Amino acid sequence: MDFAVLLSILDATLRLSTPLLLACLAGLYSERAGVFDIGLEGKMLFAAFGAAAVAAITGSMWLGLLAGISVSLATALLQGVAAISLKGNQLIAGVGINMLAAGLTTFLGQTWFHQGGRTPPLGDGGRFPQITLPFANELAGVPILGPIYAELISGHYLLVYIAFLAVPITAYVLYRTRFGLRLRAVGENPKAVDTAGISVIKLRYQAVLITGLLCGFAGAYFSIAQGSGFGNNMTAGKGFIALAALIFAKWKPVPAMFTCLLFGFLDALQIRLQNFELPVIGVVPVQAIQALPYVLTVILLAGFIGKAVGPKAGGVAYTKER
Amino acid sequence: MSARRPLPRWADVALLPAINLLLAFLVSGLVVLMIGENPLHALQVIFYGAFGYGDGFGYTLYYATNFIFTGLAVAVAAHAGLFNIGGDGQAYVAGLGAIVVALALDQTHWLLVMPLAVLAAAAVGGFWAFVPGWLQAKRGSHVVITTIMFNFIAAALMVYMVNRVLKPATTMAPESETIEVGGRVPQLREFFSFFGYSPVNLSIVIAVIALIGVYILVWHTKFGYAMRVLGANPTASRYAGISNSKMIMITMTISGALAGMVAINEVMGVQNRLVLDYVAGAGFVGIAVALMGRNHPVGIALAAMLFGALYQGGQELQFVIPGITREMIVVIQALVILFTGAMEGLFRPALERTFMLLTPEQKADAVAVSTAKTES
């Protein structure tokens, strides 16, 4: 494999891991606060649709992004009401949200745009452009480092940089701020937080809304950056891969980034490896690579490669007294 | 100060789900209204499409058959306190068992093929749920996450199997060979011409047997009792000498085997070959069905009929009212899951308060509580 091929695979890795990373960090906030979220997929799908629909109508990517985030926030709020205030089953709430998103986006897309559930293709203003970092073209000629800077680091969508910037921010918020301390505490021992006079309900809503915000970015990435418009079920299970990555990273921000990069790399490799013959093994079934993140997560969960223990109070609504 | 009393059983089992269901329909009606169609007309079309004539009713029963199986799968697990979200994957891989048996015994008679295919589908579907069960029981991994992962692994596996292993060299389409006529599960229309061209088949008999079987298993056997104890309180069940890990593994296997029966209805009864994605989300509908049916076979049968009717009526709907697509049914399903499952508590407090005012001594209690509140 020569340098150019490797570079293009790594470039694709960055592009493919961005929505995973955003969704994974989104899930991190919610789950660290004790609210299991299997509705990441649904929120991203809603956001992708909202962003594409508004961007298609207004022709503005910024309004699209804003719409995507708003829709995702509203969905997160709905899920929050069910899981936090009404003390419903958090898993069932997530399943419901995913289904609602799958049905409603296609239904509304069909009704509004009459293109089989797709939104119209977006023009230049409606899509995020790829950003060329300063001196990228001038430095491209420098051996090794030049192409790395020009192709790998430069030339991505704004949301890619936001996603990777969100990693240190999340780490800082989680481990260096009072809010982060409380957030972690509420996921481990809500009673202690409550006893300290801090509202468990409010904290959990805040966490769930941050989840909504980040899922909004992730969804918008699908439809108005990477893609040019919304297509049926375009998130295609990425929300669940993000969930797998979250478990794999043991609910920590920096490992989350590396896990998402790994899963993104597998995805990029899988696209490359179609009909590609390896020296010893022969043709690797593409499906085997596609299933790898899920298999790895199952193996990890079983404790065969380390132990993944989630926040202790996760999955249960907090009841002050009985 | 626990002034709230639990609801009477009939209200908990029938009234509350009915109210929540009504809410789900109301919101769906609003969605229909939003796109400028008449929800009452839509309802009428759904109803006629599902029950109005033989073909339609046959389709309703055919869909309901799937939902009974997946609903029972979710319910059996739920009684043991497990949430089996992997019915889709389990039903999907069960198709492998069914098709292998069916293709091997192709030239014989369905009376031989069907029971063996049922066993094979149950074995494969059961295995696909046993592994998550085993992982939870022995390694402590949460069954919800593992069954989700197993859904995706199943999808990848089946794409591979259908494309590379089962596809005959002569066809281009990703599907297995077709079963000979003699090996197929007979259609009900061969016995009753009433059903027209609808695909309802003998699998529905298996569904009815499964309903009765689950009822007996859960409420009239020692095993069922142990299962419910585990579901109600795992600590108590351990102290009572029940092996929790064994119970989890067996329950999950039964659950997966039930989900696997979808393969009999679809692969052996309707498609007559293994095609991609034939489960089409029936595993997730099972969650809604079990939630609405309160995990009881009678409730599940009714809820499965309701969803069967929605599916069939929904098909009809998109022909009659072009603005409304199939996805409307998915939306209704999702709302049912949200309102009867996750937001089940929405009306409970209000309903409990209402019921407190109905009986004299409870009314006295309620008055005492409200005066205590105003005084404090």
XYZ file of C-alpha atoms in Angstrom:
698
model
C 0.000 0.000 0.000
C 1.643 3.250 -1.026
C 1.623 6.582 0.736
C -1.131 8.194 -1.335
C -3.502 5.275 -0.743
C -2.797 5.298 2.958
C -3.396 9.033 3.063
C -6.711 8.744 1.294
C -7.837 5.987 3.670
C -6.904 8.111 6.668
C -8.673 11.066 5.107
C -11.802 8.961 4.718
C -11.356 7.769 8.299
C -11.597 11.338 9.569
C -14.686 12.006 7.511
C -16.418 8.808 8.547
C -15.588 9.054 12.233
C -16.861 12.617 12.650
C -20.583 11.819 13.069
C -19.655 8.838 15.244
C -17.555 11.049 17.467
C -20.259 13.707 17.827
C -22.903 11.095 18.625
C -20.560 9.258 20.962
C -19.804 12.415 22.957
C -23.528 13.182 22.950
C -24.266 9.807 24.490
C -21.436 10.342 26.943
C -23.099 13.365 28.561
C -26.446 11.658 28.906
C -25.146 8.328 30.134
C -22.659 9.893 32.527
C -25.675 11.637 34.075
C -27.467 8.321 34.467
C -29.794 8.378 31.472
C -29.208 5.507 29.059
C -29.682 6.693 25.538
C -30.347 4.258 22.746
C -32.152 7.044 20.909
C -28.960 8.613 19.487
C -29.846 7.244 16.080
C -33.296 8.806 16.168
C -32.062 12.212 17.238
C -29.427 12.265 14.492
C -31.993 11.235 11.907
C -34.386 13.966 13.006
C -31.566 16.498 12.960
C -30.373 15.375 9.533
C -33.879 15.804 8.164
C -34.494 19.124 9.871
C -31.198 20.516 8.649
C -31.677 19.356 5.067
C -35.295 20.498 4.886
C -34.555 24.009 6.118
C -31.358 24.303 4.107
C -33.278 23.242 1.004
C -36.007 25.808 1.556
C -33.877 28.746 2.676
C -30.682 27.911 0.829
C -28.681 28.668 3.953
C -26.473 26.108 5.655
C -26.467 28.087 8.892
C -30.243 28.085 9.159
C -30.116 24.395 8.290
C -27.672 23.700 11.081
C -29.790 25.710 13.484
C -32.904 23.792 12.469
C -31.144 20.464 12.851
C -30.015 21.376 16.339
C -33.465 22.653 17.316
C -35.199 19.498 16.137
C -32.666 17.357 17.951
C -33.069 19.420 21.137
C -36.850 19.057 20.986
C -36.479 15.299 20.571
C -34.059 15.163 23.484
C -36.548 17.102 25.571
C -39.313 14.645 24.724
C -37.058 11.789 25.696
C -36.098 13.637 28.860
C -39.713 14.125 29.876
C -40.374 10.418 29.415
C -37.225 9.177 31.102
C -36.652 11.775 33.805
C -39.949 13.396 34.788
C -42.365 10.569 34.075
C -39.826 7.959 35.217
C -40.601 5.797 32.226
C -38.345 3.044 30.979
C -35.342 4.807 29.418
C -34.675 2.009 26.944
C -38.233 1.948 25.676
C -38.148 5.735 25.322
C -35.080 5.362 23.117
C -36.659 2.655 20.979
C -39.756 4.818 20.547
C -37.697 7.845 19.522
C -35.748 5.829 16.948
C -38.913 4.490 15.402
C -40.611 7.866 15.419
C -37.631 9.385 13.640
C -37.494 6.635 11.010
C -41.203 6.967 10.268
C -41.742 10.688 10.580
C -38.728 11.870 8.561
C -39.627 9.700 5.581
C -43.308 10.527 5.882
C -42.823 14.277 6.123
C -40.111 14.216 3.480
C -42.473 12.492 1.083
C -45.308 14.856 1.905
C -43.314 18.061 1.659
C -40.911 17.353 -1.183
C -42.508 14.476 -3.158
C -39.164 12.833 -3.920
C -39.622 9.455 -2.291
C -38.705 10.775 1.139
C -35.602 12.642 -0.012
C -35.108 16.351 0.234
C -34.128 18.250 -2.908
C -30.367 18.298 -3.558
C -28.733 21.262 -1.911
C -26.936 24.008 -3.770
C -23.702 25.704 -2.772
C -25.024 27.926 0.013
C -27.022 25.129 1.583
C -24.042 22.860 2.103
C -20.995 23.267 4.268
C -17.957 23.834 2.061
C -14.667 22.107 2.670
C -12.309 24.423 4.444
C -8.819 24.902 3.107
C -6.504 25.771 5.938
C -3.944 28.558 5.388
C -0.878 27.670 3.278
C -2.345 24.220 2.453
C -1.772 24.674 -1.268
C 1.662 26.235 -0.857
C 2.895 23.468 1.458
C 1.475 20.602 -0.583
C 4.792 20.232 -2.372
C 6.807 19.560 0.775
C 7.544 15.827 0.938
C 5.588 13.690 3.422
C 4.494 16.498 5.772
C 3.115 18.627 2.949
C 0.516 16.132 1.726
C -0.358 15.227 5.310
C -1.144 18.855 6.046
C -2.837 19.588 2.755
C -4.947 16.461 2.421
C -5.339 14.997 5.861
C -5.557 18.017 8.141
C -6.831 20.652 5.753
C -9.819 20.363 3.469
C -12.531 19.137 5.810
C -15.948 20.445 6.725
C -16.265 22.843 9.648
C -18.164 20.191 11.617
C -15.171 17.854 11.478
C -13.061 20.401 13.327
C -15.903 21.072 15.751
C -16.176 17.355 16.514
C -12.510 16.980 17.321
C -12.501 20.224 19.266
C -15.397 18.889 21.303
C -13.158 16.153 22.707
C -10.848 18.356 24.827
C -13.800 20.571 25.725
C -15.750 17.552 26.947
C -12.769 16.278 28.899
C -12.344 19.704 30.485
C -16.025 20.089 31.319
C -16.270 16.595 32.702
C -13.152 16.566 34.870
C -12.316 20.195 35.581
C -15.588 21.994 36.192
C -18.145 21.899 38.959
C -20.844 21.018 36.465
C -18.800 18.032 35.298
C -18.241 16.820 38.825
C -21.946 16.977 39.538
C -22.751 15.358 36.210
C -20.538 12.396 37.004
C -21.902 12.215 40.530
C -25.503 12.160 39.379
C -24.769 9.149 37.237
C -23.064 7.268 40.022
C -25.024 8.244 43.099
C -27.958 10.585 42.549
C -29.003 10.347 46.170
C -25.735 11.933 47.307
C -26.183 14.748 44.815
C -29.731 15.267 46.000
C -28.617 15.308 49.627
C -26.099 18.003 48.750
C -29.020 20.155 47.726
C -28.505 19.954 43.973
C -31.442 19.127 41.741
C -31.015 15.703 40.143
C -33.812 16.415 37.706
C -32.307 19.695 36.520
C -28.838 18.197 36.072
C -30.183 15.297 34.076
C -32.199 17.600 31.842
C -29.083 19.679 31.220
C -27.155 16.555 30.276
C -29.900 15.310 27.978
C -30.068 18.706 26.256
C -26.313 18.711 25.636
C -26.848 15.284 24.098
C -29.505 16.805 21.876
C -27.166 19.628 20.853
C -24.339 17.300 19.840
C -26.694 14.923 18.038
C -27.912 17.989 16.165
C -24.385 18.634 14.887
C -23.966 14.971 14.002
C -27.254 14.827 12.115
C -26.520 18.047 10.231
C -23.151 16.589 9.220
C -24.907 13.709 7.497
C -27.264 15.784 5.401
C -25.694 19.198 4.804
C -21.946 18.514 4.958
C -21.085 14.964 3.959
C -24.240 14.491 1.915
C -26.135 17.040 -0.106
C -29.634 16.443 1.137
C -31.540 13.986 3.264
C -32.121 10.381 2.211
C -34.245 7.710 3.851
C -32.632 6.360 6.995
C -29.359 8.016 6.055
C -27.792 7.547 9.493
C -27.894 3.786 8.788
C -27.171 2.460 12.267
C -24.348 4.928 13.003
C -26.098 5.851 16.254
C -25.690 2.286 17.426
C -22.035 2.181 16.377
C -21.582 5.370 18.414
C -23.224 3.603 21.339
C -20.870 0.685 20.859
C -17.940 3.119 20.727
C -19.121 4.735 23.941
C -19.074 1.395 25.728
C -15.764 0.546 24.119
C -14.307 3.809 25.391
C -15.687 3.077 28.837
C -17.613 6.362 28.876
C -14.429 8.512 28.647
C -13.944 11.369 26.128
C -10.397 10.808 24.841
C -10.720 7.024 24.460
C -14.043 7.821 22.755
C -12.152 9.764 20.108
C -9.706 6.935 19.452
C -12.498 4.343 19.354
C -14.464 6.438 16.882
C -11.326 6.824 14.759
C -10.853 3.064 14.867
C -14.453 2.374 13.852
C -14.203 5.066 11.187
C -11.014 3.438 9.928
C -12.772 0.057 9.729
C -15.511 1.710 7.731
C -13.027 3.350 5.369
C -11.151 0.083 5.002
C -14.348 -1.759 4.271
C -15.126 0.584 1.376
C -11.572 0.098 0.053
C -11.536 -3.645 0.521
C -14.549 -4.397 -1.636
C -13.325 -6.897 -4.223
C -9.773 -6.408 -3.017
C -7.734 -9.567 -2.665
C -5.435 -9.884 0.343
C -2.273 -11.983 -0.084
C -2.966 -14.826 2.355
C -6.594 -14.619 3.399
C -8.121 -14.032 -0.007
C -11.190 -11.821 -0.292
C -12.366 -10.744 3.145
C -16.151 -10.656 3.247
C -17.101 -6.994 3.543
C -19.813 -7.996 5.980
C -17.214 -9.331 8.401
C -15.567 -5.910 8.620
C -18.954 -4.225 8.893
C -19.861 -6.436 11.820
C -16.497 -5.979 13.530
C -17.407 -2.981 15.759
C -20.447 -4.830 17.056
C -18.523 -8.050 17.633
C -15.739 -6.170 19.411
C -18.264 -4.465 21.671
C -19.873 -7.776 22.585
C -16.456 -9.240 23.391
C -15.525 -6.193 25.444
C -18.832 -6.243 27.315
C -18.231 -9.868 28.147
C -15.092 -8.739 29.913
C -12.708 -10.678 27.727
C -10.691 -7.589 26.851
C -11.000 -5.503 29.979
C -14.196 -4.709 31.749
C -16.669 -2.051 30.691
C -18.689 -0.885 33.644
C -21.144 1.896 32.989
C -22.299 4.609 35.391
C -23.876 2.867 38.361
C -27.149 4.758 38.471
C -27.672 4.494 34.704
C -31.026 3.331 33.460
C -33.062 4.134 36.549
C -35.121 7.227 37.106
C -34.405 8.971 40.382
C -37.176 8.871 42.958
C -36.690 11.131 45.925
C -38.610 9.017 48.390
C -41.108 6.215 48.395
C -47.072 10.266 53.081
C -48.021 7.736 50.499
C -51.542 8.702 49.719
C -51.451 7.170 46.284
C -53.052 3.792 46.005
C -52.421 1.394 43.166
C -55.124 1.283 40.548
C -57.691 -1.503 40.482
C -56.465 -4.324 38.278
C -58.898 -3.771 35.430
C -57.934 -0.113 35.202
C -54.256 -0.960 35.167
C -54.668 -3.691 32.570
C -57.306 -2.205 30.298
C -58.178 1.414 31.032
C -54.692 2.917 31.200
C -53.432 1.234 27.999
C -56.655 2.270 26.287
C -56.188 5.901 27.288
C -52.555 5.873 26.211
C -53.456 4.192 22.940
C -56.119 6.803 22.333
C -53.506 9.493 22.889
C -51.192 7.817 20.389
C -53.973 7.772 17.814
C -54.880 11.355 18.602
C -51.325 12.524 17.927
C -51.215 10.415 14.751
C -54.489 12.044 13.745
C -52.880 15.438 14.230
C -50.022 14.412 11.933
C -52.542 13.385 9.287
C -54.402 16.633 9.801
C -51.156 18.545 9.454
C -50.651 17.316 5.899
C -54.200 18.363 5.091
C -55.975 15.016 5.063
C -58.997 13.950 7.061
C -57.984 11.621 9.910
C -61.498 10.155 10.242
C -61.519 9.256 6.575
C -58.072 7.690 7.013
C -59.344 5.676 9.958
C -62.284 4.477 7.925
C -59.998 3.390 5.083
C -57.732 1.541 7.517
C -60.674 -0.224 9.096
C -62.189 -1.279 5.807
C -58.835 -2.332 4.429
C -58.114 -4.479 7.444
C -61.491 -6.095 8.118
C -63.833 -5.153 5.308
C -63.219 -8.044 2.910
C -61.651 -11.497 2.827
C -58.312 -10.628 1.267
C -57.783 -7.705 3.599
C -58.690 -9.734 6.653
C -56.340 -12.488 5.515
C -53.482 -9.988 5.266
C -54.334 -8.666 8.714
C -54.086 -12.180 10.126
C -50.845 -12.782 8.254
C -49.204 -9.694 9.764
C -50.712 -10.464 13.165
C -49.093 -13.916 13.078
C -45.639 -12.311 12.972
C -46.489 -9.872 15.713
C -47.842 -12.598 18.003
C -44.500 -14.375 17.768
C -42.341 -11.303 18.366
C -44.747 -9.957 21.002
C -44.570 -13.237 22.906
C -40.780 -13.196 22.600
C -40.582 -9.776 24.239
C -43.197 -10.715 26.848
C -41.564 -13.965 27.961
C -38.272 -12.145 28.491
C -40.067 -9.310 30.268
C -41.585 -11.690 32.811
C -38.055 -12.599 33.854
C -37.088 -8.931 33.987
C -35.191 -9.024 30.699
C -35.698 -6.642 27.806
C -35.134 -8.575 24.603
C -34.671 -5.901 21.971
C -33.138 -8.388 19.540
C -36.266 -10.069 18.209
C -35.472 -8.741 14.761
C -32.088 -10.419 14.598
C -33.344 -13.637 16.157
C -36.214 -13.906 13.696
C -33.846 -13.093 10.857
C -31.214 -15.771 11.503
C -33.941 -18.312 12.279
C -34.649 -18.133 8.567
C -31.363 -19.982 8.031
C -32.604 -22.954 10.032
C -35.932 -22.969 8.258
C -34.513 -22.683 4.737
C -31.817 -25.311 5.218
C -34.369 -27.875 6.424
C -36.869 -26.885 3.764
C -34.362 -27.131 0.925
C -32.990 -30.429 2.187
C -36.407 -32.084 2.456
C -37.827 -30.314 -0.547
C -39.223 -33.353 -2.334
C -41.137 -34.732 0.639
C -44.385 -33.519 2.186
C -45.062 -30.376 4.216
C -46.290 -32.546 7.101
C -42.685 -33.664 7.474
C -40.956 -30.425 6.479
C -42.965 -28.037 8.631
C -42.364 -29.581 12.090
C -38.675 -30.027 11.361
C -38.361 -26.488 10.036
C -40.128 -25.210 13.158
C -37.567 -27.019 15.280
C -34.662 -25.726 13.207
C -35.917 -22.136 13.237
C -36.510 -22.347 16.982
C -33.026 -23.745 17.501
C -31.278 -21.039 15.466
C -33.431 -18.191 16.813
C -33.035 -19.569 20.313
C -29.278 -19.744 19.898
C -29.154 -16.122 18.731
C -30.839 -15.116 22.006
C -29.067 -17.684 24.164
C -25.688 -16.047 23.548
C -26.762 -12.630 24.907
C -28.501 -14.497 27.729
C -25.337 -16.419 28.499
C -23.281 -13.227 28.347
C -25.595 -11.531 30.830
C -25.814 -14.521 33.144
C -22.152 -15.442 33.197
C -20.257 -12.326 32.166
C -22.582 -9.573 33.362
C -23.026 -7.784 30.042
C -26.346 -6.051 29.705
C -28.754 -8.023 27.543
C -30.172 -4.878 25.914
C -26.827 -3.783 24.491
C -25.813 -7.280 23.414
C -29.112 -7.967 21.663
C -28.806 -4.651 19.790
C -25.305 -5.644 18.698
C -26.586 -9.084 17.725
C -29.223 -7.483 15.507
C -26.476 -5.824 13.495
C -24.289 -8.919 13.465
C -27.306 -10.890 12.234
C -27.866 -8.388 9.436
C -24.243 -8.673 8.284
C -24.264 -12.460 8.582
C -27.440 -12.802 6.555
C -26.194 -10.542 3.751
C -23.157 -12.788 3.566
C -25.124 -16.047 3.719
C -27.684 -15.017 1.129
C -25.144 -13.532 -1.267
C -22.316 -16.014 -0.974
C -23.619 -19.295 0.385
C -27.302 -19.807 -0.344
C -27.589 -17.996 -3.655
C -27.765 -20.482 -6.527
C -25.257 -19.848 -9.291
C -28.013 -19.265 -11.816
C -29.667 -16.204 -10.269
C -28.472 -12.649 -9.881
C -30.885 -11.555 -7.140
C -29.684 -11.980 -3.555
C -31.974 -14.824 -2.546
C -31.828 -18.546 -1.873
C -33.340 -21.275 -4.000
C -37.119 -21.546 -3.952
C -38.792 -24.311 -1.964
C -40.801 -26.852 -3.986
C -44.567 -26.623 -3.661
C -44.806 -29.818 -1.630
C -42.572 -28.461 1.101
C -44.326 -25.130 1.576
C -46.554 -24.388 4.537
C -50.115 -24.557 3.206
C -52.075 -21.361 2.774
C -55.425 -21.019 4.522
C -56.965 -20.039 1.184
C -56.572 -23.643 0.080
C -59.172 -24.532 2.697
C -61.265 -21.358 2.834
C -61.762 -19.457 -0.375
C -62.851 -16.510 1.796
C -59.253 -15.385 2.153
C -58.845 -14.739 -1.568
C -55.209 -14.183 -2.477
C -53.982 -13.272 0.998
C -50.884 -15.025 2.364
C -52.274 -16.087 5.738
C -51.084 -19.659 6.268
C -50.961 -22.506 8.749
C -48.328 -20.637 10.782
C -51.233 -18.896 12.473
C -52.064 -22.216 14.086
C -48.541 -22.315 15.520
C -49.106 -18.757 16.741
C -52.259 -19.782 18.599
C -50.459 -22.787 20.089
C -47.631 -20.473 21.132
C -50.091 -18.119 22.841
C -51.616 -20.968 24.836
C -48.205 -22.468 25.494
C -46.828 -19.219 26.883
C -49.904 -18.779 29.063
C -49.418 -22.250 30.555
C -45.663 -21.804 30.838
C -45.794 -18.474 32.650
C -48.763 -18.995 34.967
C -49.140 -22.731 35.409
C -45.674 -24.212 35.693
C -42.990 -24.172 38.316
C -40.601 -22.746 35.736
C -42.964 -19.869 34.978
C -43.270 -19.100 38.651
C -39.499 -19.023 39.042
C -39.326 -16.760 36.003
C -41.761 -14.280 37.488
C -39.978 -14.340 40.834
C -36.736 -13.528 39.033
C -38.458 -10.694 37.206
C -40.008 -9.273 40.349
C -36.967 -9.525 42.582
C -33.689 -11.176 41.557
C -32.334 -11.140 45.114
C -35.379 -12.921 46.492
C -35.214 -15.486 43.733
C -31.579 -16.234 44.526
C -32.380 -16.696 48.208
C -35.275 -18.943 47.244
C -32.729 -21.270 45.708
C -33.457 -20.442 42.076
C -30.420 -20.338 39.826
C -30.781 -16.883 38.308
C -28.180 -17.410 35.625
C -29.804 -20.645 34.484
C -33.204 -18.936 34.389
C -31.843 -16.031 32.327
C -30.274 -18.364 29.776
C -33.345 -20.593 29.422
C -35.736 -17.644 29.267
C -33.713 -15.897 26.595
C -33.535 -19.101 24.560
C -37.308 -19.528 24.733
C -37.719 -15.888 23.793
C -35.428 -16.247 20.784
C -37.125 -19.464 19.712
C -40.492 -17.678 19.737
C -39.099 -14.821 17.661
C -37.670 -17.438 15.302
C -41.172 -18.588 14.411
C -41.500 -15.489 12.226
C -39.274 -17.401 9.810
C -41.915 -20.125 9.460
C -44.571 -17.606 8.539
C -42.373 -15.623 6.176
C -39.846 -18.020 4.672
C -41.895 -21.223 4.593
C -45.353 -19.744 4.185
C -45.054 -16.653 2.036
C -41.714 -15.961 0.338
C -40.832 -19.661 -0.127
C -37.168 -18.655 -0.222
C -34.749 -16.692 1.900
C -34.685 -13.037 0.888
C -32.901 -10.090 2.456
C -34.639 -8.160 5.220
C -37.760 -10.273 5.270
C -38.360 -9.590 8.973
C -38.929 -5.903 8.191
C -38.882 -4.639 11.758
C -41.385 -7.157 13.135
C -39.105 -7.590 16.151
C -39.563 -3.963 17.089
C -43.308 -4.086 16.580
C -43.183 -6.936 19.101
C -42.028 -4.452 21.725
C -45.106 -2.311 21.133
C -47.332 -5.386 21.072
C -45.981 -6.720 24.362
C -46.190 -3.313 26.024
C -49.773 -2.820 24.943
C -50.789 -6.367 25.738
C -49.302 -6.049 29.228
C -47.216 -9.191 28.539
C -50.326 -11.376 28.709
C -51.170 -13.746 25.827
C -54.735 -12.436 25.542
C -53.486 -8.861 25.438
C -50.769 -9.819 22.971
C -53.268 -11.518 20.675
C -55.430 -8.393 20.677
C -52.501 -6.018 20.269
C -51.065 -8.154 17.447
C -54.434 -8.013 15.680
C -54.467 -4.251 16.121
C -51.017 -3.868 14.598
C -51.825 -6.380 11.887
C -54.863 -4.296 11.042
C -52.787 -1.115 11.059
C -50.244 -2.671 8.716
C -52.794 -4.001 6.279
C -55.005 -0.926 6.568
C -51.934 1.218 6.084
C -51.156 -0.526 2.789
C -54.682 0.222 1.677
C -54.373 3.782 2.883
C -51.538 4.666 0.560
C -53.605 3.614 -2.451
C -56.701 5.514 -1.425
C -55.073 8.651 -0.036
C -51.824 9.194 -1.966
C -50.576 11.796 0.528
C -50.273 9.189 3.233
C -47.446 6.678 2.939
C -46.646 3.435 4.711
C -44.421 5.312 7.113
C -47.515 6.704 8.784
C -47.915 3.246 10.310
C -44.359 3.328 11.652
C -45.181 6.696 13.205
C -48.280 5.278 14.884
C -46.239 2.315 16.134
C -43.601 4.619 17.573
C -46.240 6.730 19.295
C -47.797 3.602 20.785
C -44.386 2.552 22.122
C -43.785 6.035 23.511
C -47.168 6.500 25.128
C -47.909 3.004 26.387
C -44.303 2.228 27.255
C -42.084 5.126 28.105
C -44.720 7.696 29.030
C -46.967 5.223 30.707
C -46.886 7.371 33.847
C -48.488 10.315 32.095
C -52.034 9.649 33.250
C -51.400 7.297 36.132
C -51.336 9.906 38.932
C -54.501 11.597 37.685
C -56.239 8.271 37.247
C -55.202 7.132 40.702
C -56.602 10.319 42.206
C -59.853 9.847 40.321
C -60.208 6.317 41.573
C -59.511 7.412 45.122
C -62.641 9.501 45.000
C -64.788 6.578 43.933
C -64.785 4.480 47.095
C -65.971 5.918 50.422
C -62.994 5.077 52.603
C -60.589 6.151 49.906
C -62.494 9.367 49.563
C -62.065 9.998 53.270
C -58.357 9.338 52.820
C -58.135 11.727 49.939
C -59.916 14.452 51.854
C -57.590 13.895 54.807
C -54.586 14.185 52.531
C -55.777 17.364 50.894
C -56.591 19.002 54.237
C -53.197 17.943 55.556
C -51.644 19.580 52.516
C -53.488 22.861 52.983
C -52.716 22.966 56.699
C -49.019 22.358 56.376
